[in-house]
Each structure stands twice: as C-alpha cells, then as structure tokens.
C-alpha cells in the first residue's frame, strides 16, 4: 500500500456527505415501567400485543411475543416490528412460519381435494357401467385419506358423490326392473308355449275319444278358451310371439272345426264301426267324404294322421280297390271280346275262312267268361257278333268259287313285273306284297292248286332277278359301314382309356361325343344282327363318355350350389364390408368352375348373382349409413362449437352459470368419433371456442382484479377524507353519517385484494382517534414508504426525494440491515395503515406507489 501511495500519491480525502436529518417524532412523556412479571401474569392478547410492539426492553417485547399464538396478532406484530426489533420479528416470524407451513399443507390438500372433486364430477357424467362403482370406491378411498378440508371442498365432493350414487341407484333400479321384466317375459313365453302344447294334446285326445257328447264338447271349448286367454295375456307383453300366436290361432280354429265335424259326423271310432257294417257304395262314399274332412283337418294342423283315421282310410281304399279291380276286369274282358269280334269280321270280309272259324270258336269261349261279369252283351257288340255269324255262313258258300280267279290274277300281276323298269326296292316291295296276297287267298281253301302255285313261283323268280344285283351291292355297302363302325368303336375305346379326364378340356370332350355320334349315323346301313351287337357296344361307350360329362356337370353343379349357399349366408351377414370382400373371392372361384347343364347353369348363375347383388347392395347401404353417421357426428361437433361460440359472446356471469353446460359440451365433444378428415379442423375450431371462453373469463378476471384495486384505493381516499374531517373537528353527526356510509361501502365490496380487508377495517377503526400530529407523522412515513417501494422495485426516485432515498439507504447500511424489503405485500399493508395524509401530499405519493404496484404485479 505504501508503494502504491508513493507511485500514485495519497488518495484525496472525500468529504463525508452529511445526512439529511430524518424527521423526528415529538418526544412524548415516559411510559410507566412494565416488568417481566406483568408479562407472565397476563393472558390478555391486546395487552401482550402492545407489550410486544411497544415494550420498554427487548426482553420484555420478546417475552410478550413468546406468549402470543394467535395468527392475526402475530401478523400485526410482524408488520409493526419488522424494521424495529429483529429479535421479536424472528420469534414472530418463526411462529408464523408454522402457520404458513400449515397453510401450504392445507393448500396442497385443497389442491388434491379439488383434483379429486374434478375427477368425481367427470365420473358423475359417465354411464354407470360395471366399473363405475369400482372407480367411485377408489375416489372415495382417496378422499378418505385427506384430513380436515374446507367446507366448500367437502360440499363440492358431497354434491358430486350424491350425483354418482344417484346414477348407481338408478342403474341398480334399471337392472332390477329389467331382470323382473325378463322373468315375467320368460314366464309369459313359457305360458304361451305350454298353451300351444296343451292345445295339441287336447286335439290328440279329441281324435282318440270313441264317443263325444255335448258336455264333453262344452268342456273342450271351455279349455280352448282358457288356453286362448293364456296366449293373449302373453302376447300383451309385447314379446316376439307372432309366429307362436299365428300357430296357436290356426290350431285353435282347426280344433274348433274338428269339434264341429265330430258333432256332425261322429268320432273316428264311430266312423270305423259304420264302415265295418256298410256294404253299399253310397254309404261308403259318405264315409269317405267324412274321412277326407278329418284327414284335411289333421293335415291343416300339421299332425300325423291318427291310427284310427288310417284304419278307416285303409278300409275305404280296400273296398274301392276291390270294386275298381272287378270293374276293370270286366272292361278288359269286354274290350278283348269286342276286339276279337272285329278281327273275325275282317277275316270273314277278306275270305279267310279258316281264321274266321277259329275266331268264332274263341268267341264262344270268351262269351262264357263274360257271364261272370255281365249277363248280356252291350247292343253294339251283340250286333257285331250277329253280323260276324252271318258273314261266316256266306263265306262258307262262295269261298271255293272266288279263290281260283284271284290266284290267276296274282300270277298275271307277277308276270307283268318281270319287264317293269321300276326301282329295285319298290319292285321288291311289290313282289313281297303279291306273295302276301297269295298267302291270304290260299288260307281257308279246301285244297291247294299246285299248277297255279308253280306258275306263281316261276313268275316271282323272273320278276325278282333285277333286285338280286341291287341287294348284293347293298350288302357290300353294309359290310363296309360295319367295318367303319368297328373302327370308330375301337377309337372310342382308346379315347376312353387314354384321355386324362382329371384335367380334361370338357368342351373338347363334348365335341368328341357329338362327332362320334354323327359319324356313327353316317355309317349306315349295316347288317342287322352284327349291326345290333355293335350298336349295343357303341351305345355302352357313348354312355361311358356321356357319364363322364354328366359327372363333371353334376360336380360343377354341386360346387356352384355350394358357392350359392355361401353367397346366401353372406347376404344375411351384418358385416357388409367383409361380406363384400368374401363375395369377390366366391366370384373368382365361380369363374374357375366349368359348365353344368345349360339350362341349370343359367339358373344357378342367376341365383348366385342375386345373392352377390344383395351383398353389394347391403354394402352400399352400409356405406351410405356410415357416411350419414359421419356426417351426423360432424354436424353435432359443429353444433357444439356453435354453442360454445354463443357462450363466448355472453357475459361472464352467464358463462359462469353455464359452467356445467360447458363441461358437458366438452365431455360430449371428447366422446365424438370424428371422421379422420374432419378431426383436425373440428378440433382446432373447438380449441378456439374454448380459448375464446377462457379469454373472456381472463379478461373479466383482469377487469375484476383491476376493479378491486380501484375499489380499494377509492375507499382509502374516502377514509382519508373522513380522517381529515376528524382532524378538523367536524360535527359529530356529520362524522357519524360519513363513517356509517364508509362501513356500508366496505360491506358492499364483495372482493378485495388479498389481505387488504382487515387492514382497511383496522384503519377505519383507528380513524376516530387520529390527531393533527399523527397527520404530519404519517405524511413523513408515507413518503419514506414510497421510497422503500421504489428501492424494492428498482425504480428511480424523483429528484425532489433523491436525498431522502440516499439518507434511507445509508441509514440501513449503518444499521447493518441491508435491503430488508423483499416483497411488495407488506409495503401495501403499511400504506393502508397510514391515514390522515393531506391530499396535496398523498396524491403524488400515491401515483408513484401505484406505479410500483402495477410494476410488481406485471412481473
């Protein structure tokens, strides 16, 4: 240090700044001495409060502070001694820290309580499902772990809990009602089913009864009415009993018809007894009519035909079968007799005497058989018999004279054919016809003319000579066709044994079948016997080939029917999207299946296509329904956003009253399953609407906060005016009226800045005792308080008070305290407590102090 002084010289001395003397309060007369014994022996909080603040010694003040435990009193001491007695302040601060810790703990509990209440309130809006009560129990257990809470939180929890319990109760009642309804519905269902079963049993009993009188019929009708009432009562419960009711009504009506039928025709047993004694056809027919009525009733009711009814039916059928058999035998015998008469007439007309006489003998035998069926022949047949007998007599007379000329004529006709140039086939046919005529003429003759026969034979051989060559050429052609057919059969054998039918091209197989049959038809004529044998072999090969085609067509038909059944099942599916995908696969499979029979194949395709169209139609309907549902959801989201926008335009009070409605809208919006394309814009609009409501609340909150400060400072101005009036000794009645008005104004202000109401009330309580000396003293303290606030906020002090600020800071340094003010709230409470300051002093100081308040609130 000495070296530095030599180099740079001694440091010039700075004259100390003379501190501006602080204003000093007027010296008051000494107070009476109070000892520690007084502190120990008193429990008066107000007395201890005064001793803790104004006690003569630090020990006295500390002892008084130690005995105080009320929070409000401790806060007053802290404010009063914060800058005056650090020991007392430490004691008070330690005790207040306990309260603050309890406040913090209580605040944390309140936050937890509010969180649980919010959860419970949200839970109360959910449906009371299986997990509802379990979740509620969890929240109740969580609430039970919390110690004592505020009345507001407890009331909020109880309200939400009551809402949840009401939902549980309603759900339990709904379940009980549903269970009771299901039980009653089940009983009604069983009652209706039992009524139908009883009615069927009743019908069976009616069929079995051998004799039913009027009393029994009345009992049956009464029983049916009782069963009908049971079904009607069950149907009144709106159960799906349409099918059962229709079946019961049908059965009831048929049973009543059965009773009416029995009243008219008797029982089935009585019908059987009547059939056993009946032999007349008319009586049998009457019984048959009654039997048909009973059978129709049984079929209409869907019952099996009763055994007694079957017996009666068999008896009637046996009677008519026997009768029909006899009648048919008579008809057949008469038909044969008539046919034989016709043949006899023809033989007689043709001159076939021998044949005609043989027929005559056979007719006599047939006539004896006809006597078993009828005594007399029908007139038409008897007339034919008489005609035949007459013709036969005439034939015996002139037959011999007519045959020889006919034979000679046939010989001349045959000789004429020898030089005829007609077609060989027609010529052969003509020759055969003449030969047949010769045989007919020769029948029944008493003798055979050999000379004429030889002439006829020679003429036949000469006439047939041109046909021989023709038929030999035909025989050669038949043999060639036979060889070709054999080759075709051999090829078919090779085709059937060598072709891969497992991987066949069935179109080619069908073409092979058609070609083979066409070629077979071309190879004609063939020798009869050999051709017949080969024809059978060919037909067998064709049947084998056609059988393979048939098997393929049937397999394809079955495969397509299976696809149709699957398509029909898919047409009834509720999952239209999956059904449409699967139906496309079935369509692909359909294309891989070959053809069936042409007509059936077309019908199968039409049926398959019908089910496919039904699936795609249902999918289209599902798409449209889903589209409408998405549109409905989007529309509902827009309606919710519009409602929120309307709420955002209302007043804060209306918004606060609609808090539950807003929460319900938020919950409803969160449950909406918005379409993907509409989610982002809708969510953005929804957020903007909520932000608008929040902004309205924040704006109103800021306005309310600002209004609270305005109300505070206005009431402080009014109290200060009242204090000035007190200092100026205004009239008591005026002061009383002014104070009453102040108290009324204070009571009408609903919300105050935190911690200020108590300070305002205390200031008003002390206003009546203020004096002129207090006015000057408070004015100086108010100025110092303003400077302290500016130091705390780091704001420059006006030039007029800079020296005071400097003196204050130096004084603080000298006392070793440094800057003591770390929060603005204590400064505000002190400001409120300083009253009676004149307006010309108060106004500029208030402007500076208020600026600091606004600055501290905006940090």
mmCIF file of N, CA and C in Angstrom, residues 51 399 438 496 524 540 553 603 646 653 713 737 798 831:
data_model
loop_
_atom_site.group_PDB
_atom_site.id
_atom_site.type_symbol
_atom_site.label_atom_id
_atom_site.label_comp_id
_atom_site.label_asym_id
_atom_site.label_seq_id
_atom_site.Cartn_x
_atom_site.Cartn_y
_atom_site.Cartn_z
ATOM 1 N N UNK A 51 -47.351 -4.815 24.424
ATOM 2 C CA UNK A 51 -46.020 -5.027 25.036
ATOM 3 C C UNK A 51 -45.035 -5.559 23.999
ATOM 4 N N UNK A 399 -116.723 -119.265 -100.954
ATOM 5 C CA UNK A 399 -115.280 -119.125 -100.866
ATOM 6 C C UNK A 399 -114.550 -119.915 -101.957
ATOM 7 N N UNK A 438 -101.095 -113.812 -102.170
ATOM 8 C CA UNK A 438 -101.262 -115.228 -102.499
ATOM 9 C C UNK A 438 -101.528 -116.044 -101.239
ATOM 10 N N UNK A 496 -61.334 -93.414 -74.414
ATOM 11 C CA UNK A 496 -61.781 -93.532 -73.022
ATOM 12 C C UNK A 496 -60.678 -94.018 -72.094
ATOM 13 N N UNK A 524 -74.221 -95.992 -92.288
ATOM 14 C CA UNK A 524 -75.496 -96.709 -92.332
ATOM 15 C C UNK A 524 -75.866 -96.947 -93.793
ATOM 16 N N UNK A 540 -72.884 -98.412 -75.284
ATOM 17 C CA UNK A 540 -72.215 -98.505 -73.983
ATOM 18 C C UNK A 540 -71.060 -97.535 -73.864
ATOM 19 N N UNK A 553 -70.522 -82.308 -65.079
ATOM 20 C CA UNK A 553 -71.584 -81.297 -64.957
ATOM 21 C C UNK A 553 -72.202 -81.315 -63.560
ATOM 22 N N UNK A 603 -79.698 -70.932 -64.571
ATOM 23 C CA UNK A 603 -80.459 -70.708 -63.332
ATOM 24 C C UNK A 603 -79.540 -70.544 -62.135
ATOM 25 N N UNK A 646 -71.508 -19.216 -29.039
ATOM 26 C CA UNK A 646 -72.573 -18.375 -28.469
ATOM 27 C C UNK A 646 -72.294 -18.051 -27.003
ATOM 28 N N UNK A 653 -70.954 -13.534 -16.120
ATOM 29 C CA UNK A 653 -71.900 -14.165 -15.203
ATOM 30 C C UNK A 653 -72.643 -15.301 -15.892
ATOM 31 N N UNK A 713 -58.491 1.621 -3.431
ATOM 32 C CA UNK A 713 -57.917 2.970 -3.314
ATOM 33 C C UNK A 713 -58.993 4.038 -3.198
ATOM 34 N N UNK A 737 -72.479 10.018 10.211
ATOM 35 C CA UNK A 737 -73.097 9.664 8.929
ATOM 36 C C UNK A 737 -72.046 9.252 7.904
ATOM 37 N N UNK A 798 -38.021 10.367 -7.772
ATOM 38 C CA UNK A 798 -37.984 11.735 -8.322
ATOM 39 C C UNK A 798 -36.846 12.566 -7.670
ATOM 40 N N UNK A 831 -48.927 0.847 3.779
ATOM 41 C CA UNK A 831 -49.524 2.013 3.095
ATOM 42 C C UNK A 831 -50.963 2.195 3.549
#
